């Protein structure tokens, strides 16, 4: 678990730095570029569509793990938009909260204790 936590910390740091540099150099209006590539049916668009599918699955897992509560639904929606910038800190948080219990880590406390 410690190696996973270190990896998450590296991912968090890396994506924050990369996003900051990109945003300041190219602006913060990502969505027209992202969806424009999908609409253009290019390889960049194919990658973006594939990535969107992963984001949707990530958001569904976040909402499911939190029992589709109001907070879970909000977390899921943020996960779809925020990607690894939301998911990695969340995973880091629950890795400490679950104290290495992988069943609780993946399922949440309520499902893990059934």
Short mmCIF file of C-alpha atoms in Angstrom, two decimals:
data_model
loop_
_atom_site.label_atom_id
_atom_site.label_comp_id
_atom_site.label_asym_id
_atom_site.label_seq_id
_atom_site.Cartn_x
_atom_site.Cartn_y
_atom_site.Cartn_z
CA UNK A 1 0.00 0.00 0.00
CA UNK A 2 2.88 2.37 0.74
CA UNK A 3 4.18 2.07 -2.85
CA UNK A 4 0.67 2.79 -4.15
CA UNK A 5 0.41 5.86 -1.91
CA UNK A 6 3.76 7.12 -3.19
CA UNK A 7 2.60 6.57 -6.78
CA UNK A 8 -0.58 8.54 -6.06
CA UNK A 9 1.44 11.40 -4.57
CA UNK A 10 3.63 11.46 -7.70
CA UNK A 11 0.56 11.43 -9.97
CA UNK A 12 -1.07 14.25 -8.01
CA UNK A 13 2.06 16.38 -8.16
CA UNK A 14 2.66 15.63 -11.84
CA UNK A 15 -0.87 16.37 -13.02
CA UNK A 16 -1.10 19.60 -11.02
CA UNK A 17 2.18 20.88 -12.46
CA UNK A 18 1.37 19.76 -16.02
CA UNK A 19 -2.16 21.20 -15.87
CA UNK A 20 -0.91 24.48 -14.44
CA UNK A 21 1.73 24.93 -17.13
CA UNK A 22 -0.67 23.95 -19.92
CA UNK A 23 -3.45 26.16 -18.63
CA UNK A 24 -1.23 29.21 -18.33
CA UNK A 25 0.33 28.68 -21.77
CA UNK A 26 -2.78 27.70 -23.74
CA UNK A 27 -5.72 28.93 -21.66
CA UNK A 28 -8.25 27.11 -19.56
CA UNK A 29 -10.89 26.47 -22.22
CA UNK A 30 -10.30 22.73 -22.64
CA UNK A 31 -13.78 21.52 -23.59
CA UNK A 32 -14.07 22.94 -27.14
CA UNK A 33 -10.68 21.43 -28.00
CA UNK A 34 -11.46 18.10 -26.31
CA UNK A 35 -14.90 17.63 -27.89
CA UNK A 36 -13.80 19.21 -31.18
CA UNK A 37 -11.21 16.46 -31.58
CA UNK A 38 -13.90 13.84 -30.93
CA UNK A 39 -16.22 15.43 -33.50
CA UNK A 40 -13.38 15.57 -36.06
CA UNK A 41 -13.00 11.75 -35.88
CA UNK A 42 -9.21 11.93 -35.54
CA UNK A 43 -6.87 9.74 -33.50
CA UNK A 44 -6.79 12.50 -30.90
CA UNK A 45 -10.57 12.30 -30.88
CA UNK A 46 -10.49 8.52 -30.53
CA UNK A 47 -8.18 8.86 -27.53
CA UNK A 48 -10.43 11.53 -26.01
CA UNK A 49 -13.51 9.34 -26.51
CA UNK A 50 -11.74 6.34 -24.95
CA UNK A 51 -10.59 8.54 -22.06
CA UNK A 52 -14.16 9.83 -21.62
CA UNK A 53 -15.34 6.24 -21.20
CA UNK A 54 -12.76 5.73 -18.42
CA UNK A 55 -13.88 8.97 -16.76
CA UNK A 56 -17.51 7.83 -16.82
CA UNK A 57 -16.59 4.46 -15.27
CA UNK A 58 -14.50 6.26 -12.65
CA UNK A 59 -17.39 8.56 -11.82
CA UNK A 60 -19.81 5.63 -11.56
CA UNK A 61 -17.44 3.80 -9.20
CA UNK A 62 -17.04 6.90 -7.02
CA UNK A 63 -20.83 7.30 -6.79
CA UNK A 64 -21.39 3.54 -6.22
CA UNK A 65 -18.68 3.31 -3.52
CA UNK A 66 -20.49 6.11 -1.71
CA UNK A 67 -23.86 4.33 -2.07
CA UNK A 68 -25.22 6.79 -4.62
CA UNK A 69 -25.74 9.26 -1.78
CA UNK A 70 -26.01 12.94 -2.62
CA UNK A 71 -22.32 13.34 -1.75
CA UNK A 72 -21.47 10.24 -3.76
CA UNK A 73 -23.32 11.54 -6.81
CA UNK A 74 -21.54 14.89 -6.48
CA UNK A 75 -18.19 13.11 -6.11
CA UNK A 76 -18.96 10.98 -9.17
CA UNK A 77 -19.85 14.02 -11.25
CA UNK A 78 -16.68 15.78 -10.14
CA UNK A 79 -14.70 12.64 -10.95
CA UNK A 80 -16.02 12.62 -14.52
CA UNK A 81 -14.89 16.20 -15.02
CA UNK A 82 -11.84 16.23 -12.74
CA UNK A 83 -10.26 12.94 -13.75
CA UNK A 84 -7.06 12.01 -11.97
CA UNK A 85 -6.93 15.42 -10.27
CA UNK A 86 -9.91 14.26 -8.20
CA UNK A 87 -9.48 10.48 -8.28
CA UNK A 88 -5.86 10.31 -7.11
CA UNK A 89 -6.37 12.48 -3.98
CA UNK A 90 -9.56 10.53 -3.21
CA UNK A 91 -7.72 7.21 -3.55
CA UNK A 92 -4.89 8.52 -1.37
CA UNK A 93 -7.40 9.62 1.27
CA UNK A 94 -9.26 6.29 1.32
CA UNK A 95 -5.97 4.34 1.31
CA UNK A 96 -5.19 5.90 4.71
CA UNK A 97 -8.79 5.75 5.93
CA UNK A 98 -9.11 2.03 5.12
CA UNK A 99 -5.75 1.27 6.82
CA UNK A 100 -4.75 -1.07 4.01
CA UNK A 101 -7.97 -3.12 4.08
CA UNK A 102 -8.43 -3.66 0.34
CA UNK A 103 -12.01 -4.84 0.71
CA UNK A 104 -12.92 -1.56 2.42
CA UNK A 105 -10.74 0.38 -0.01
CA UNK A 106 -12.64 -0.86 -3.07
CA UNK A 107 -16.13 -1.45 -1.64
CA UNK A 108 -16.45 1.19 1.06
CA UNK A 109 -16.90 0.51 4.76
CA UNK A 110 -20.60 -0.41 4.61
CA UNK A 111 -20.26 -3.05 1.84
CA UNK A 112 -16.98 -4.39 3.25
CA UNK A 113 -18.62 -5.16 6.61
CA UNK A 114 -21.53 -7.15 5.13
#
